[in-house]
Amino acid sequence: MFTGIIEEIGTVASMQGNENAIEMTIHAEKITDDVNLGDSISVNGVCLTVTAYTAGSFTVDVMPETVKATSLNSLGPGSSVNLERAMSANGRFGGHFVTGHVDGTGIIIRKKPSANAVYYEIKVSKEITSTLVMKGSIAIDGISLTIFGLEDEKVTVSIIPHTLSETVLGGKKAGDTVNIECDMLGKYVKKFVMQSDSKSSSLTPDFLKENGFY
């Protein structure tokens, strides 16, 4: 489990494999201080398991399903990545519950500066937007963000200067692909509603929409 608060920007040192599986080694300084074999680390929002490590790097395996469902296969040696260790039970919880299980990818279609922030418009599938709500939470490349605009196939978020400088999102441009994870609560509510018999239950899609939950 993660919070979506990025701890460090790492650099891909090497990638070996193909479209079916990847072994990736990432240079990092801060998060390798207490790394152990089997630890979970979020890499651009994807939960991966540490299989080897040194004082300044760690190695992870990316399985076929993850290669297909995320943007990790677009990385290469020298690429920058967002990194976050699994959340600590004794620390502050500053973001939202992020599992590192990516729901799909989106494509940045526009970046628009506004005062001290930059609005990112991202094209996503209707399947993803069906679990999102205005002012709700979303994780983009592992970053916990708030939704400020929502359409059938588009979501808009506002990025403050700190996030722009401390994550890889600041360097991304229109046409770039990002990993998307929807809020966990929204996904569970959607599944429950879809399985419910609307004739025998008052908890229906229309009821949730009318009350701002869906």
PDB file of C-alpha atoms in Angstrom:
ATOM      1  CA  MET A   1       0.000   0.000   0.000  1.00  0.00           C
ATOM      2  CA  PHE A   2       1.231   3.503  -0.895  1.00  0.00           C
ATOM      3  CA  THR A   3       0.129   7.099  -0.321  1.00  0.00           C
ATOM      4  CA  GLY A   4       0.875   8.670  -3.697  1.00  0.00           C
ATOM      5  CA  ILE A   5       3.419  11.047  -2.138  1.00  0.00           C
ATOM      6  CA  ILE A   6       6.576  10.633  -4.237  1.00  0.00           C
ATOM      7  CA  GLU A   7       9.766  10.271  -2.209  1.00  0.00           C
ATOM      8  CA  GLU A   8      12.386  10.459  -4.919  1.00  0.00           C
ATOM      9  CA  ILE A   9      12.999  10.600  -8.657  1.00  0.00           C
ATOM     10  CA  GLY A  10      15.122   7.624  -9.688  1.00  0.00           C
ATOM     11  CA  THR A  11      16.947   6.874 -12.937  1.00  0.00           C
ATOM     12  CA  VAL A  12      16.665   3.660 -14.926  1.00  0.00           C
ATOM     13  CA  ALA A  13      20.170   2.179 -15.122  1.00  0.00           C
ATOM     14  CA  SER A  14      19.390  -0.846 -17.258  1.00  0.00           C
ATOM     15  CA  MET A  15      16.513  -2.786 -18.787  1.00  0.00           C
ATOM     16  CA  GLN A  16      16.714  -6.335 -20.060  1.00  0.00           C
ATOM     17  CA  GLY A  17      13.967  -8.361 -21.686  1.00  0.00           C
ATOM     18  CA  ASN A  18      11.225  -7.861 -24.257  1.00  0.00           C
ATOM     19  CA  GLU A  19       7.522  -7.203 -24.559  1.00  0.00           C
ATOM     20  CA  ASN A  20       6.810 -10.228 -22.363  1.00  0.00           C
ATOM     21  CA  ALA A  21       9.009  -9.584 -19.333  1.00  0.00           C
ATOM     22  CA  ILE A  22      11.526  -6.999 -18.144  1.00  0.00           C
ATOM     23  CA  GLU A  23      14.267  -6.913 -15.540  1.00  0.00           C
ATOM     24  CA  MET A  24      14.907  -3.309 -14.569  1.00  0.00           C
ATOM     25  CA  THR A  25      17.611  -1.782 -12.364  1.00  0.00           C
ATOM     26  CA  ILE A  26      17.023   1.709 -11.000  1.00  0.00           C
ATOM     27  CA  HIS A  27      19.495   4.118  -9.417  1.00  0.00           C
ATOM     28  CA  ALA A  28      18.155   5.743  -6.247  1.00  0.00           C
ATOM     29  CA  GLU A  29      19.673   7.282  -3.132  1.00  0.00           C
ATOM     30  CA  LYS A  30      17.004   7.993  -0.539  1.00  0.00           C
ATOM     31  CA  ILE A  31      14.794   4.925  -0.765  1.00  0.00           C
ATOM     32  CA  THR A  32      17.674   2.433  -0.789  1.00  0.00           C
ATOM     33  CA  ASP A  33      18.649   3.403   2.777  1.00  0.00           C
ATOM     34  CA  ASP A  34      16.492   0.645   4.255  1.00  0.00           C
ATOM     35  CA  VAL A  35      15.631  -1.536   1.274  1.00  0.00           C
ATOM     36  CA  ASN A  36      15.308  -5.315   1.676  1.00  0.00           C
ATOM     37  CA  LEU A  37      14.669  -8.227  -0.653  1.00  0.00           C
ATOM     38  CA  GLY A  38      10.956  -8.630  -1.260  1.00  0.00           C
ATOM     39  CA  ASP A  39      10.098  -5.003  -0.467  1.00  0.00           C
ATOM     40  CA  SER A  40       7.399  -3.304  -2.518  1.00  0.00           C
ATOM     41  CA  ILE A  41       8.373  -0.108  -4.317  1.00  0.00           C
ATOM     42  CA  SER A  42       6.094   1.980  -6.514  1.00  0.00           C
ATOM     43  CA  VAL A  43       7.768   2.816  -9.839  1.00  0.00           C
ATOM     44  CA  ASN A  44       5.700   5.379 -11.770  1.00  0.00           C
ATOM     45  CA  GLY A  45       2.713   4.103  -9.833  1.00  0.00           C
ATOM     46  CA  VAL A  46       3.365   0.406 -10.437  1.00  0.00           C
ATOM     47  CA  CYS A  47       3.928  -1.803  -7.395  1.00  0.00           C
ATOM     48  CA  LEU A  48       7.070  -3.886  -8.014  1.00  0.00           C
ATOM     49  CA  THR A  49       9.064  -6.274  -5.833  1.00  0.00           C
ATOM     50  CA  VAL A  50      12.756  -5.798  -5.072  1.00  0.00           C
ATOM     51  CA  THR A  51      14.735  -8.835  -6.271  1.00  0.00           C
ATOM     52  CA  ALA A  52      18.258  -7.439  -5.703  1.00  0.00           C
ATOM     53  CA  TYR A  53      19.810  -4.238  -4.401  1.00  0.00           C
ATOM     54  CA  THR A  54      23.040  -2.355  -3.716  1.00  0.00           C
ATOM     55  CA  ALA A  55      23.797   0.781  -1.726  1.00  0.00           C
ATOM     56  CA  GLY A  56      22.530   2.976  -4.550  1.00  0.00           C
ATOM     57  CA  SER A  57      20.244   0.870  -6.730  1.00  0.00           C
ATOM     58  CA  PHE A  58      17.612  -1.844  -6.757  1.00  0.00           C
ATOM     59  CA  THR A  59      16.369  -4.383  -9.294  1.00  0.00           C
ATOM     60  CA  VAL A  60      12.788  -5.438 -10.052  1.00  0.00           C
ATOM     61  CA  ASP A  61      11.095  -7.881 -12.398  1.00  0.00           C
ATOM     62  CA  VAL A  62       8.157  -6.720 -14.521  1.00  0.00           C
ATOM     63  CA  MET A  63       5.835  -9.579 -15.470  1.00  0.00           C
ATOM     64  CA  PRO A  64       3.990  -9.839 -18.820  1.00  0.00           C
ATOM     65  CA  GLU A  65       0.646  -8.514 -17.578  1.00  0.00           C
ATOM     66  CA  THR A  66       2.333  -5.437 -16.099  1.00  0.00           C
ATOM     67  CA  VAL A  67       4.334  -4.847 -19.278  1.00  0.00           C
ATOM     68  CA  LYS A  68       1.096  -4.842 -21.294  1.00  0.00           C
ATOM     69  CA  ALA A  69      -1.043  -2.806 -18.895  1.00  0.00           C
ATOM     70  CA  THR A  70       1.351   0.014 -17.971  1.00  0.00           C
ATOM     71  CA  SER A  71       3.762   2.495 -19.526  1.00  0.00           C
ATOM     72  CA  LEU A  72       6.874   0.827 -18.108  1.00  0.00           C
ATOM     73  CA  ASN A  73       7.745  -0.711 -21.479  1.00  0.00           C
ATOM     74  CA  SER A  74       8.270   2.809 -22.858  1.00  0.00           C
ATOM     75  CA  LEU A  75      11.155   3.439 -20.453  1.00  0.00           C
ATOM     76  CA  GLY A  76      14.839   2.946 -21.214  1.00  0.00           C
ATOM     77  CA  PRO A  77      18.255   3.534 -19.654  1.00  0.00           C
ATOM     78  CA  GLY A  78      18.377   7.140 -18.462  1.00  0.00           C
ATOM     79  CA  SER A  79      14.604   7.494 -18.006  1.00  0.00           C
ATOM     80  CA  SER A  80      13.439   9.217 -14.833  1.00  0.00           C
ATOM     81  CA  VAL A  81      10.829   7.488 -12.662  1.00  0.00           C
ATOM     82  CA  ASN A  82       8.745   8.360  -9.609  1.00  0.00           C
ATOM     83  CA  LEU A  83       9.604   6.230  -6.579  1.00  0.00           C
ATOM     84  CA  GLU A  84       7.781   5.570  -3.322  1.00  0.00           C
ATOM     85  CA  ARG A  85       8.337   2.926  -0.684  1.00  0.00           C
ATOM     86  CA  ALA A  86       5.354   1.095   0.800  1.00  0.00           C
ATOM     87  CA  MET A  87       3.691   3.259   3.447  1.00  0.00           C
ATOM     88  CA  SER A  88       4.847   2.982   7.033  1.00  0.00           C
ATOM     89  CA  ALA A  89       2.292   2.332   9.762  1.00  0.00           C
ATOM     90  CA  ASN A  90       3.922   4.906  12.044  1.00  0.00           C
ATOM     91  CA  GLY A  91       4.129   7.756   9.526  1.00  0.00           C
ATOM     92  CA  ARG A  92       1.812  10.534   8.390  1.00  0.00           C
ATOM     93  CA  PHE A  93      -0.645   9.592   5.665  1.00  0.00           C
ATOM     94  CA  GLY A  94      -0.584  12.598   3.347  1.00  0.00           C
ATOM     95  CA  GLY A  95      -2.128  11.313   0.115  1.00  0.00           C
ATOM     96  CA  HIS A  96      -4.788   8.647  -0.436  1.00  0.00           C
ATOM     97  CA  PHE A  97      -4.810   4.851  -0.451  1.00  0.00           C
ATOM     98  CA  VAL A  98      -2.833   3.794  -3.545  1.00  0.00           C
ATOM     99  CA  THR A  99      -2.317   0.084  -4.234  1.00  0.00           C
ATOM    100  CA  GLY A 100       0.148   0.303  -7.114  1.00  0.00           C
ATOM    101  CA  HIS A 101      -2.207  -1.816  -9.244  1.00  0.00           C
ATOM    102  CA  VAL A 102      -2.582   0.292 -12.371  1.00  0.00           C
ATOM    103  CA  ASP A 103      -6.044   0.368 -13.974  1.00  0.00           C
ATOM    104  CA  GLY A 104      -4.820   1.572 -17.353  1.00  0.00           C
ATOM    105  CA  THR A 105      -2.892   4.274 -19.127  1.00  0.00           C
ATOM    106  CA  GLY A 106      -3.784   7.755 -20.294  1.00  0.00           C
ATOM    107  CA  ILE A 107      -2.297  10.194 -22.791  1.00  0.00           C
ATOM    108  CA  ILE A 108      -1.577  13.814 -21.926  1.00  0.00           C
ATOM    109  CA  ILE A 109      -3.443  15.923 -24.481  1.00  0.00           C
ATOM    110  CA  ARG A 110      -2.847  19.401 -23.060  1.00  0.00           C
ATOM    111  CA  LYS A 111      -0.836  21.322 -20.456  1.00  0.00           C
ATOM    112  CA  LYS A 112      -2.240  24.720 -19.507  1.00  0.00           C
ATOM    113  CA  PRO A 113      -0.492  27.077 -17.030  1.00  0.00           C
ATOM    114  CA  SER A 114      -2.850  28.879 -14.641  1.00  0.00           C
ATOM    115  CA  ALA A 115      -1.425  31.206 -11.960  1.00  0.00           C
ATOM    116  CA  ASN A 116       0.955  29.090  -9.888  1.00  0.00           C
ATOM    117  CA  ALA A 117      -0.266  25.743 -11.244  1.00  0.00           C
ATOM    118  CA  VAL A 118      -0.434  23.754 -14.473  1.00  0.00           C
ATOM    119  CA  TYR A 119      -3.596  21.969 -15.578  1.00  0.00           C
ATOM    120  CA  TYR A 120      -3.054  18.595 -17.242  1.00  0.00           C
ATOM    121  CA  GLU A 121      -5.802  17.245 -19.476  1.00  0.00           C
ATOM    122  CA  ILE A 122      -5.469  13.491 -19.917  1.00  0.00           C
ATOM    123  CA  LYS A 123      -7.350  11.242 -22.323  1.00  0.00           C
ATOM    124  CA  VAL A 124      -8.497   8.010 -20.687  1.00  0.00           C
ATOM    125  CA  SER A 125     -11.032   5.299 -21.395  1.00  0.00           C
ATOM    126  CA  LYS A 126     -14.691   5.474 -20.364  1.00  0.00           C
ATOM    127  CA  GLU A 127     -14.059   2.436 -18.187  1.00  0.00           C
ATOM    128  CA  ILE A 128     -11.665   4.537 -16.101  1.00  0.00           C
ATOM    129  CA  THR A 129     -13.833   7.665 -15.913  1.00  0.00           C
ATOM    130  CA  SER A 130     -16.812   5.568 -14.799  1.00  0.00           C
ATOM    131  CA  THR A 131     -15.145   5.109 -11.399  1.00  0.00           C
ATOM    132  CA  LEU A 132     -14.064   8.755 -10.956  1.00  0.00           C
ATOM    133  CA  VAL A 133     -15.836  11.740  -9.368  1.00  0.00           C
ATOM    134  CA  MET A 134     -15.152  15.471  -9.344  1.00  0.00           C
ATOM    135  CA  LYS A 135     -12.840  16.473  -6.468  1.00  0.00           C
ATOM    136  CA  GLY A 136     -12.104  12.796  -5.949  1.00  0.00           C
ATOM    137  CA  SER A 137      -8.670  11.175  -5.855  1.00  0.00           C
ATOM    138  CA  ILE A 138      -6.643   9.694  -8.685  1.00  0.00           C
ATOM    139  CA  ALA A 139      -3.050   8.458  -8.943  1.00  0.00           C
ATOM    140  CA  ILE A 140      -1.148   9.497 -12.072  1.00  0.00           C
ATOM    141  CA  ASP A 141       2.299   7.890 -12.428  1.00  0.00           C
ATOM    142  CA  GLY A 142       1.948   7.115  -8.733  1.00  0.00           C
ATOM    143  CA  ILE A 143       1.200  10.730  -7.704  1.00  0.00           C
ATOM    144  CA  SER A 144      -1.833  11.345  -5.500  1.00  0.00           C
ATOM    145  CA  LEU A 145      -3.878  14.086  -7.221  1.00  0.00           C
ATOM    146  CA  THR A 146      -7.334  15.676  -7.069  1.00  0.00           C
ATOM    147  CA  ILE A 147      -9.686  15.654 -10.053  1.00  0.00           C
ATOM    148  CA  PHE A 148     -10.743  19.141 -11.209  1.00  0.00           C
ATOM    149  CA  GLY A 149     -12.385  18.244 -14.504  1.00  0.00           C
ATOM    150  CA  LEU A 150     -14.144  15.096 -15.712  1.00  0.00           C
ATOM    151  CA  GLU A 151     -15.688  14.117 -19.037  1.00  0.00           C
ATOM    152  CA  ASP A 152     -16.499  10.785 -20.721  1.00  0.00           C
ATOM    153  CA  GLU A 153     -12.924  10.211 -21.883  1.00  0.00           C
ATOM    154  CA  LYS A 154     -10.965  12.985 -20.227  1.00  0.00           C
ATOM    155  CA  VAL A 155      -9.774  13.854 -16.735  1.00  0.00           C
ATOM    156  CA  THR A 156      -8.155  17.133 -15.652  1.00  0.00           C
ATOM    157  CA  VAL A 157      -5.830  17.621 -12.693  1.00  0.00           C
ATOM    158  CA  SER A 158      -3.986  20.682 -11.367  1.00  0.00           C
ATOM    159  CA  ILE A 159      -0.293  20.374 -10.503  1.00  0.00           C
ATOM    160  CA  ILE A 160       1.396  22.746  -8.045  1.00  0.00           C
ATOM    161  CA  PRO A 161       5.043  23.875  -8.491  1.00  0.00           C
ATOM    162  CA  HIS A 162       6.364  21.503  -5.805  1.00  0.00           C
ATOM    163  CA  THR A 163       4.863  18.474  -7.553  1.00  0.00           C
ATOM    164  CA  LEU A 164       6.130  19.677 -10.928  1.00  0.00           C
ATOM    165  CA  SER A 165       9.707  19.912  -9.620  1.00  0.00           C
ATOM    166  CA  GLU A 166       9.720  16.801  -7.418  1.00  0.00           C
ATOM    167  CA  THR A 167       8.145  14.273  -9.805  1.00  0.00           C
ATOM    168  CA  VAL A 168       8.568  13.188 -13.418  1.00  0.00           C
ATOM    169  CA  LEU A 169       5.212  14.701 -14.360  1.00  0.00           C
ATOM    170  CA  GLY A 170       6.774  18.154 -14.677  1.00  0.00           C
ATOM    171  CA  GLY A 171       8.898  16.985 -17.591  1.00  0.00           C
ATOM    172  CA  LYS A 172       6.117  15.229 -19.478  1.00  0.00           C
ATOM    173  CA  LYS A 173       4.423  16.817 -22.474  1.00  0.00           C
ATOM    174  CA  ALA A 174       1.395  16.387 -24.706  1.00  0.00           C
ATOM    175  CA  GLY A 175       1.459  12.935 -26.289  1.00  0.00           C
ATOM    176  CA  ASP A 176       3.231  11.255 -23.376  1.00  0.00           C
ATOM    177  CA  THR A 177       1.679   8.217 -21.699  1.00  0.00           C
ATOM    178  CA  VAL A 178       0.981   8.039 -17.951  1.00  0.00           C
ATOM    179  CA  ASN A 179      -0.157   5.268 -15.633  1.00  0.00           C
ATOM    180  CA  ILE A 180      -3.596   5.699 -14.074  1.00  0.00           C
ATOM    181  CA  GLU A 181      -4.937   4.189 -10.863  1.00  0.00           C
ATOM    182  CA  CYS A 182      -8.507   5.007  -9.875  1.00  0.00           C
ATOM    183  CA  ASP A 183      -9.505   5.514  -6.261  1.00  0.00           C
ATOM    184  CA  MET A 184     -10.022   2.174  -4.531  1.00  0.00           C
ATOM    185  CA  LEU A 185     -13.384   3.153  -3.024  1.00  0.00           C
ATOM    186  CA  GLY A 186     -14.834   4.064  -6.411  1.00  0.00           C
ATOM    187  CA  LYS A 187     -13.859   0.707  -7.892  1.00  0.00           C
ATOM    188  CA  TYR A 188     -15.475  -1.263  -5.078  1.00  0.00           C
ATOM    189  CA  VAL A 189     -18.661   0.819  -5.197  1.00  0.00           C
ATOM    190  CA  LYS A 190     -18.932   0.320  -8.964  1.00  0.00           C
ATOM    191  CA  LYS A 191     -18.520  -3.449  -8.667  1.00  0.00           C
ATOM    192  CA  PHE A 192     -21.097  -3.653  -5.875  1.00  0.00           C
ATOM    193  CA  VAL A 193     -23.638  -1.623  -7.825  1.00  0.00           C
ATOM    194  CA  MET A 194     -23.126  -3.611 -11.031  1.00  0.00           C
ATOM    195  CA  GLN A 195     -23.759  -6.854  -9.128  1.00  0.00           C
ATOM    196  CA  SER A 196     -26.801  -5.573  -7.271  1.00  0.00           C
ATOM    197  CA  ASP A 197     -30.328  -6.258  -8.423  1.00  0.00           C
ATOM    198  CA  SER A 198     -31.648  -2.748  -9.050  1.00  0.00           C
ATOM    199  CA  LYS A 199     -35.257  -3.971  -8.636  1.00  0.00           C
ATOM    200  CA  SER A 200     -34.674  -5.142  -5.072  1.00  0.00           C
ATOM    201  CA  SER A 201     -32.166  -2.541  -3.912  1.00  0.00           C
ATOM    202  CA  SER A 202     -32.396   1.239  -3.507  1.00  0.00           C
ATOM    203  CA  LEU A 203     -28.647   1.510  -4.125  1.00  0.00           C
ATOM    204  CA  THR A 204     -28.672   1.944  -7.891  1.00  0.00           C
ATOM    205  CA  PRO A 205     -26.403   3.765 -10.382  1.00  0.00           C
ATOM    206  CA  ASP A 206     -29.041   6.528 -10.711  1.00  0.00           C
ATOM    207  CA  PHE A 207     -29.217   6.944  -6.926  1.00  0.00           C
ATOM    208  CA  LEU A 208     -25.433   7.273  -6.653  1.00  0.00           C
ATOM    209  CA  LYS A 209     -25.232   9.748  -9.546  1.00  0.00           C
ATOM    210  CA  GLU A 210     -27.942  11.906  -7.992  1.00  0.00           C
ATOM    211  CA  ASN A 211     -26.013  12.009  -4.730  1.00  0.00           C
ATOM    212  CA  GLY A 212     -22.602  12.687  -6.227  1.00  0.00           C
ATOM    213  CA  PHE A 213     -21.004   9.291  -5.661  1.00  0.00           C
ATOM    214  CA  TYR A 214     -20.823   7.894  -9.191  1.00  0.00           C
TER     215      TYR A 214
END
